[in-house]
Structures are given as C-alpha cells and as structure tokens.
Amino acid sequence: MQWEVVIGLEVHTQLSTHSKIFSGASTDFGQAPNTQACAVDLALPGVLPVMNKAAVEKAIRFGLAIGANINRKSVFARKNYFYPDLPKGYQISQFELPIVEGGAVTIRVGDEEKKINLTRAHLEEDAGKSVHEGFQGVSGIDLNRAGTPLLEIVSEPEMRSAAEAVAYAKALHNIVTWIGICDGNMQEGSFRCDVNVSVRPKGQEKFGTRREIKNLNSFKFMEQAIKFETQWQIEQIEDGHEIVQATVLFDPDTGETRMMRSKEDAHDYRYFPDPDLPPLVISEAEIDAVRAELPELPEAMQARFASQYGLPQYDAVALTASREMAAYFEAVVAAGVEPKLASNWLMGDISAQLNREEKTIADCPVRPDGLASILRRIADKTINQKGGKDVLRAMWESDKSADQLIEELGLKQETDTGAIEAMIDAVLDANAGMVGEFKSGKEKAFNALVGQCMKAAKGKADPATVNEILKRKLTA
C-alpha cells in the first residue's frame, strides 16, 4: 500500500516587545531566574492585565504581510490546564475570535512552488519554564518567560513531506524576521514549532489520527522528527496497531520521537472569555498606520530583482533570504557593480565563508563598499577572478582597501599583450606534445595549455586574453 503523510504546523513566534503582553515586566532573555515576572504575570489576587499595544501592532503587521483578514474585533479567552510552570492554572489566549484569520505563504521545494494556507494567528502569553539541570529529584521553576507575548501561527494541514514542512517553516521564519516582529532566535525559543503528523493511504480523503511533535527549535531536527514519525506511524498501522492521538517529543540523540502525553482536544481546555480583558477592537486607521510602515516584502522584492536587475529567479530568492542580505546586495550594486557579478559573489564566496564561520551577512567583516571595490577591480581587469578571491580572503582579516591589498599581494594582472604573447610562445615551445594533441583533435589539450600559460604567468594574466591569443596561435 502507498502511504501519504499529512502535516500541519503550529508556530510559536515570540513578539519582539520590550515588555510582556499584559504587564510592564521586561522580556530580556538570559536574566537570573524569577527576576522578570511581576504580580500580573502570575495573576495574583487584585491585579488586572493590560494589553500591550506593541504586541497588537506586530500581529496586525504579520496579518497584512501574508494577505490575511485582520478581525476588527477579537476576544481573549482563558485556556485552562494544570502545569507546574503555569501557577495561575490558565493561559490567556485567543480561541473563537483570533486577531488574524486566513492568509497564505508561498514555499518552494526544488523547482516546485506551492501555496500553504494559514488557518489563523492568535495572540497569547507564554508560560514559565521547568528547570531540571542542577536539581536532584525535584524540578526548578523559572517564571521569567511567563507572560511573554506570542503569536501562534496555525497552518492548514497542506504539507505532504518533511521537505515541504521545513520549507514552510523557513519561509515563515523569513517573513517574521523580515517585518521585524520576531528576532527569529530558535536557540532561545523565539521561534519554535509544533508539528502535527498523520498518515493515510494515498488517495484517501479522510485524515488519519495525528500526533503532535512538540517544541522543535531546529529545521534539521524538524526534518528528522517528521521522517521518523511518518515511518513509525506507517509501521504501526501495517502491524495492526491503531494510532492514538498524542503529544510526542523528539530526541536528537536517538533521532526518535517518544510519547509525552495523550493529546487533549480544544474542549478539554474549557475555554471561556477572560473576564478581565475586554474585546480587542481595532480601527481602520490603526490598520492603515501599520500598513504604511510595512517594508517591501520578500516576494515583491524577488519580482523587482528579476525585472530591475535581470536576475534569474534562483538568485532573486537567495538574495532575499533576509533583509540584511537584500540590503547588502543592493548596496554593492549601488556602488557601481554589475548585478549578476555581485549576485554570484554574494551567493558564492561570501556565503560559503559565512557558512564556514556560522555567521550571517550581518556579521560579515567585509562591508558592501569593500566587496564593491574588489569587483570593480575585476571588472576593469586590474585583477582576475582568482586575484579577487585572494583580495577577499585578505580583506576578511584586515581593514585594508582593495587597492592596498592588490599592491601588497602583487596581484595586478599582466596587461602587456606583447609580454603575454612571448610567454605563450615559450609555453608552446615547451609543450610540443600537447600542441600536437590539440592539432589532432583532442580539445582537452587546449585547456591543459591554458593551465600551463596561467602557471607561467603566476596567475596574473587575464584568462580571456590568454585564451584568445592561444587559440589564434594554435589555429593559425
């Protein structure tokens, strides 16, 4: 039997506000335990929550960015459950009337493009955190995170592979960081995903029973977890077992998922409207004000990069992986560099070095004007591509200019065609065998001769000039 996996994601996005969603307590990460939770976050008697306007504006910003409906009136509810790091016994969330409904995110897997529809995005507060390290036989409770503003983004179950789920999560991560509502730091839990996975016989419309993989904070782990869970469910069904709705955890050490608890349905939480919070009412003017501050979005920028700079779709997508990358590219082009040359270097040598050092473009020690100065020297043939790579490596470690480094490293190209011709003549005399092979029809011998010429020139000759003169001499 052929099986099909059905995947839906719930993404908890921590909104980048200075204070919590219903109190003035700080949201700074990494502070001493239990130093940033106030009486409101703990719902002590006599205190009342007050809505954080910045959190609302960021939720609206997200809704506009994905083409969703912004509900002019939404309602906060109490989601009731017991957990050690939730001392008040309920979480303030949104249920029947969320702030954002609908919208869609476009993903690409290989050459395939697909639109993933969103069900909703609702505001809620985070819970605290149970701490186990340093304790024997007991758990510690850190309530610093209690009350931190979250936007929970819920997709329709429209993904059909681990690759699609990861592509969706990455696209969402790009959007929330792009529009500045979340720092996207997955290690600190600012962007974490719950993945609902079920399987069904291919062609069947009815969904299978889902299991939710909780709190995945790495795209790599997400892919591993989905693949394991999918195969596990298929094997269970084929062995005659039923899948039981459950919440599971992924263990990166074993690469396996394991049962955490049976999964509750919404009615188990006994949602009811929070009596301390009035309905959230948003005016057209407030939405217009947020819309006016939205930056150019990735898809629109990709289309512009293709039309304005003549870049292929692949380049346009890669260069809009983050706002910082897009801004870097445009700064290099604005400094007088041909767009495709700038794109090639950014996607090639610059990205490769950043990946090796596990850095982002924001941490790149070579600023746009530095890269532009290298590429201008390649364009005017002062140096060749290899010389450019040498200058880039040196500039990565120093604050010297491209011209300084070209002089110090002796990388200026030989431009005297008379000298190049003499050098080529010497190479042809010394490699009569290769010349004979080329003249007998072996094309590869030509490349070997080019290599010998570049070696003789110590890499300082313009390869195009060498190619042209060498071909003329061999075919004369």
Short mmCIF file of C-alpha atoms in Angstrom, two decimals, residues 65-350:
data_model
loop_
_atom_site.label_atom_id
_atom_site.label_comp_id
_atom_site.label_asym_id
_atom_site.label_seq_id
_atom_site.Cartn_x
_atom_site.Cartn_y
_atom_site.Cartn_z
CA ALA A 65 2.23 40.63 5.26
CA ILE A 66 0.54 37.31 4.44
CA GLY A 67 -2.65 38.79 2.98
CA ALA A 68 -4.84 37.67 5.88
CA ASN A 69 -8.02 39.13 7.30
CA ILE A 70 -7.49 41.34 10.37
CA ASN A 71 -10.51 40.92 12.62
CA ARG A 72 -11.76 44.32 13.77
CA LYS A 73 -12.90 42.65 16.98
CA SER A 74 -11.18 39.72 18.66
CA VAL A 75 -11.57 38.18 22.09
CA PHE A 76 -9.18 36.80 24.70
CA ALA A 77 -10.03 33.54 26.43
CA ARG A 78 -8.71 31.53 29.34
CA LYS A 79 -7.26 28.16 28.33
CA ASN A 80 -7.44 26.09 31.49
CA TYR A 81 -4.90 23.41 32.32
CA PHE A 82 -2.53 22.43 35.08
CA TYR A 83 1.19 22.65 34.57
CA PRO A 84 3.91 23.33 37.18
CA ASP A 85 5.22 26.37 35.27
CA LEU A 86 1.72 27.88 34.92
CA PRO A 87 0.91 28.87 38.51
CA LYS A 88 -2.34 30.65 37.71
CA GLY A 89 -3.81 27.49 36.17
CA TYR A 90 -4.76 29.07 32.84
CA GLN A 91 -3.14 30.68 29.86
CA ILE A 92 -4.60 33.83 28.31
CA SER A 93 -5.01 33.09 24.63
CA GLN A 94 -7.48 33.63 21.81
CA PHE A 95 -9.91 30.93 20.74
CA GLU A 96 -13.13 31.63 18.86
CA LEU A 97 -12.19 35.08 17.59
CA PRO A 98 -8.45 35.42 16.84
CA ILE A 99 -6.87 38.66 15.64
CA VAL A 100 -5.72 37.17 12.28
CA GLU A 101 -7.55 34.69 10.05
CA GLY A 102 -6.55 33.24 6.66
CA GLY A 103 -3.63 34.33 4.52
CA ALA A 104 -1.05 32.20 2.76
CA VAL A 105 2.69 31.60 2.47
CA THR A 106 4.42 30.52 -0.76
CA ILE A 107 7.07 27.80 -0.49
CA ARG A 108 9.50 26.29 -3.00
CA VAL A 109 10.86 22.75 -2.90
CA GLY A 110 13.21 22.14 -5.80
CA ASP A 111 11.52 23.58 -8.87
CA GLU A 112 8.04 23.19 -7.39
CA GLU A 113 6.15 26.19 -5.97
CA LYS A 114 3.22 25.70 -3.60
CA LYS A 115 0.95 27.95 -1.57
CA ILE A 116 0.29 26.93 2.05
CA ASN A 117 -2.88 28.45 3.52
CA LEU A 118 -3.00 29.61 7.11
CA THR A 119 -5.93 28.96 9.39
CA ARG A 120 -5.27 31.70 11.92
CA ALA A 121 -2.73 33.57 14.00
CA HIS A 122 -3.69 34.42 17.56
CA LEU A 123 -2.13 36.37 20.40
CA GLU A 124 -1.35 34.61 23.65
CA GLU A 125 1.00 34.66 26.61
CA ASP A 126 3.84 32.20 27.13
CA ALA A 127 4.10 30.00 30.23
CA GLY A 128 7.11 29.71 32.53
CA LYS A 129 9.82 27.09 32.26
CA SER A 130 10.63 23.96 34.24
CA VAL A 131 14.35 23.66 35.02
CA HIS A 132 15.99 20.29 35.70
CA GLU A 133 19.72 20.96 35.46
CA GLY A 134 21.35 21.34 38.89
CA PHE A 135 18.46 19.76 40.77
CA GLN A 136 18.32 16.27 42.31
CA GLY A 137 14.88 14.64 42.43
CA VAL A 138 13.00 17.92 42.01
CA SER A 139 12.36 20.47 39.27
CA GLY A 140 13.02 24.20 39.49
CA ILE A 141 10.55 26.73 38.08
CA ASP A 142 11.69 29.88 36.25
CA LEU A 143 8.81 32.27 35.58
CA ASN A 144 10.80 34.89 33.66
CA ARG A 145 9.13 33.74 30.43
CA ALA A 146 5.60 33.82 31.89
CA GLY A 147 3.56 36.46 30.09
CA THR A 148 5.97 36.86 27.14
CA PRO A 149 3.91 37.80 24.05
CA LEU A 150 3.46 35.07 21.45
CA LEU A 151 1.75 34.97 18.09
CA GLU A 152 0.73 31.36 17.44
CA ILE A 153 0.54 30.82 13.69
CA VAL A 154 -1.53 27.81 12.63
CA SER A 155 -1.36 26.38 9.10
CA GLU A 156 -3.85 24.24 7.25
CA PRO A 157 -2.69 20.56 7.02
CA GLU A 158 -1.50 21.06 3.44
CA MET A 159 2.11 19.86 3.56
CA ARG A 160 2.87 16.40 2.16
CA SER A 161 6.55 15.87 3.02
CA ALA A 162 9.19 16.80 5.58
CA ALA A 163 10.83 18.96 2.89
CA GLU A 164 7.61 20.97 2.41
CA ALA A 165 7.21 21.43 6.18
CA VAL A 166 10.78 22.68 6.54
CA ALA A 167 10.35 24.99 3.52
CA TYR A 168 7.18 26.41 5.09
CA ALA A 169 8.85 26.93 8.48
CA LYS A 170 11.81 28.65 6.81
CA ALA A 171 9.51 30.88 4.74
CA LEU A 172 7.58 31.84 7.86
CA HIS A 173 10.84 32.50 9.74
CA ASN A 174 11.95 34.77 6.89
CA ILE A 175 8.67 36.71 6.99
CA VAL A 176 8.53 37.33 10.76
CA THR A 177 12.17 38.45 10.89
CA TRP A 178 11.80 40.45 7.67
CA ILE A 179 8.90 42.52 9.01
CA GLY A 180 10.63 42.90 12.39
CA ILE A 181 8.09 41.27 14.68
CA CYS A 182 10.41 38.50 15.97
CA ASP A 183 14.18 38.09 16.30
CA GLY A 184 13.84 34.52 14.98
CA ASN A 185 16.35 33.14 17.50
CA MET A 186 15.49 29.44 17.59
CA GLN A 187 18.12 28.56 20.23
CA GLU A 188 16.46 30.96 22.68
CA GLY A 189 12.97 29.69 21.81
CA SER A 190 11.81 32.82 19.98
CA PHE A 191 10.63 30.70 17.04
CA ARG A 192 9.58 27.15 17.84
CA CYS A 193 7.33 24.75 16.03
CA ASP A 194 4.78 22.08 16.94
CA VAL A 195 4.29 19.71 14.02
CA ASN A 196 1.10 17.65 13.58
CA VAL A 197 1.78 14.46 11.62
CA SER A 198 -0.63 11.81 10.40
CA VAL A 199 -0.58 9.27 7.59
CA ARG A 200 -3.30 7.88 5.33
CA PRO A 201 -3.48 5.55 2.34
CA LYS A 202 -2.69 7.53 -0.80
CA GLY A 203 -5.94 8.70 -2.43
CA GLN A 204 -7.98 8.59 0.82
CA GLU A 205 -9.61 11.91 1.73
CA LYS A 206 -10.16 11.29 5.45
CA PHE A 207 -7.24 12.30 7.65
CA GLY A 208 -5.52 9.76 9.87
CA THR A 209 -5.07 10.26 13.62
CA ARG A 210 -2.42 12.89 14.22
CA ARG A 211 0.38 13.02 16.73
CA GLU A 212 1.92 16.39 17.63
CA ILE A 213 5.71 16.70 17.81
CA LYS A 214 6.26 19.44 20.37
CA ASN A 215 8.74 22.34 20.58
CA LEU A 216 11.07 21.77 17.63
CA ASN A 217 13.61 24.58 17.54
CA SER A 218 15.78 23.49 14.61
CA PHE A 219 14.93 22.97 10.93
CA LYS A 220 17.29 19.98 10.84
CA PHE A 221 15.59 18.35 13.84
CA MET A 222 12.19 19.09 12.31
CA GLU A 223 13.05 17.18 9.16
CA GLN A 224 14.48 14.24 11.15
CA ALA A 225 11.50 14.14 13.50
CA ILE A 226 8.89 14.17 10.72
CA LYS A 227 10.65 11.43 8.77
CA PHE A 228 10.93 9.21 11.84
CA GLU A 229 7.35 9.84 12.97
CA THR A 230 5.94 9.18 9.49
CA GLN A 231 7.72 5.86 9.16
CA TRP A 232 6.80 4.90 12.73
CA GLN A 233 3.07 5.52 12.12
CA ILE A 234 3.12 3.56 8.85
CA GLU A 235 4.80 0.58 10.54
CA GLN A 236 2.35 0.70 13.47
CA ILE A 237 -0.68 0.60 11.15
CA GLU A 238 0.79 -2.12 8.94
CA ASP A 239 1.46 -4.17 12.09
CA GLY A 240 -2.23 -3.90 13.01
CA HIS A 241 -1.97 -1.21 15.70
CA GLU A 242 -4.05 1.95 15.94
CA ILE A 243 -2.51 5.41 16.16
CA VAL A 244 -3.56 7.17 19.39
CA GLN A 245 -3.75 10.97 19.39
CA ALA A 246 -0.79 12.15 21.45
CA THR A 247 1.84 14.79 22.06
CA VAL A 248 5.37 13.49 21.48
CA LEU A 249 8.90 14.81 21.92
CA PHE A 250 11.84 14.42 19.54
CA ASP A 251 15.14 13.16 20.97
CA PRO A 252 18.01 14.48 18.79
CA ASP A 253 20.41 11.96 20.34
CA THR A 254 18.42 8.93 19.16
CA GLY A 255 16.66 10.56 16.19
CA GLU A 256 13.36 9.17 17.53
CA THR A 257 10.07 10.57 18.80
CA ARG A 258 8.68 9.40 22.14
CA MET A 259 5.30 9.77 23.84
CA MET A 260 4.94 12.76 26.20
CA ARG A 261 1.23 12.67 26.99
CA SER A 262 -2.10 11.86 25.37
CA LYS A 263 -3.24 14.79 23.28
CA GLU A 264 -6.09 16.93 24.51
CA ASP A 265 -8.83 18.38 22.28
CA ALA A 266 -9.91 22.01 22.50
CA HIS A 267 -12.98 21.18 24.60
CA ASP A 268 -10.72 19.63 27.27
CA TYR A 269 -9.29 23.09 27.98
CA ARG A 270 -12.71 24.55 28.91
CA TYR A 271 -12.03 27.84 27.11
CA PHE A 272 -14.08 30.81 28.27
CA PRO A 273 -13.74 34.57 27.60
CA ASP A 274 -11.31 36.22 30.02
CA PRO A 275 -13.45 38.41 32.31
CA ASP A 276 -10.54 40.79 32.99
CA LEU A 277 -9.91 41.68 29.34
CA PRO A 278 -12.46 43.48 27.15
CA PRO A 279 -12.73 42.54 23.45
CA LEU A 280 -9.82 43.86 21.38
CA VAL A 281 -11.23 46.38 18.91
CA ILE A 282 -9.04 47.61 16.05
CA SER A 283 -9.92 50.61 13.88
CA GLU A 284 -9.28 51.06 10.16
CA ALA A 285 -6.94 53.94 10.98
CA GLU A 286 -4.82 51.68 13.18
CA ILE A 287 -4.55 49.08 10.42
CA ASP A 288 -3.69 51.75 7.84
CA ALA A 289 -0.97 53.11 10.13
CA VAL A 290 0.65 49.66 10.40
CA ARG A 291 0.29 49.08 6.65
CA ALA A 292 2.09 52.36 5.93
CA GLU A 293 5.14 51.14 7.86
CA LEU A 294 5.40 47.71 6.20
CA PRO A 295 8.66 47.21 4.31
CA GLU A 296 8.79 45.82 0.78
CA LEU A 297 8.05 42.11 1.24
CA PRO A 298 10.26 39.23 0.01
CA GLU A 299 8.04 38.12 -2.89
CA ALA A 300 7.65 41.66 -4.19
CA MET A 301 11.38 42.23 -3.85
CA GLN A 302 12.14 38.99 -5.74
CA ALA A 303 9.99 40.17 -8.63
CA ARG A 304 11.73 43.55 -8.60
CA PHE A 305 15.20 41.97 -8.52
CA ALA A 306 14.25 39.91 -11.57
CA SER A 307 12.87 42.88 -13.54
CA GLN A 308 15.19 45.67 -12.34
CA TYR A 309 18.47 43.75 -12.27
CA GLY A 310 17.72 40.94 -14.76
CA LEU A 311 18.50 38.25 -12.18
CA PRO A 312 17.27 34.63 -12.51
CA GLN A 313 14.57 33.54 -10.07
CA TYR A 314 17.09 31.37 -8.17
CA ASP A 315 19.30 34.40 -7.49
CA ALA A 316 16.35 36.61 -6.54
CA VAL A 317 15.13 34.06 -3.98
CA ALA A 318 18.60 33.52 -2.50
CA LEU A 319 19.28 37.26 -2.20
CA THR A 320 16.02 37.84 -0.34
CA ALA A 321 16.70 35.16 2.26
CA SER A 322 16.92 38.05 4.72
CA ARG A 323 16.53 41.83 4.61
CA GLU A 324 20.19 42.19 5.52
CA MET A 325 21.26 40.08 2.55
CA ALA A 326 18.99 42.03 0.18
CA ALA A 327 20.26 45.36 1.50
CA TYR A 328 23.88 44.19 1.17
CA PHE A 329 23.30 43.21 -2.48
CA GLU A 330 21.64 46.50 -3.36
CA ALA A 331 24.45 48.46 -1.66
CA VAL A 332 27.07 46.61 -3.77
CA VAL A 333 25.11 47.29 -6.97
CA ALA A 334 24.60 50.94 -6.00
CA ALA A 335 28.41 51.20 -5.74
CA GLY A 336 28.68 50.54 -9.48
CA VAL A 337 28.92 46.75 -9.72
CA GLU A 338 27.13 44.73 -12.42
CA PRO A 339 24.19 42.98 -10.63
CA LYS A 340 24.89 39.41 -11.77
CA LEU A 341 28.56 39.71 -10.76
CA ALA A 342 27.51 40.97 -7.31
CA SER A 343 24.94 38.17 -7.01
CA ASN A 344 27.47 35.48 -7.97
CA TRP A 345 29.98 36.63 -5.36
CA LEU A 346 27.38 37.00 -2.63
CA MET A 347 25.90 33.55 -3.24
CA GLY A 348 29.35 32.05 -3.80
CA ASP A 349 32.46 33.09 -1.91
CA ILE A 350 30.79 35.37 0.65
#
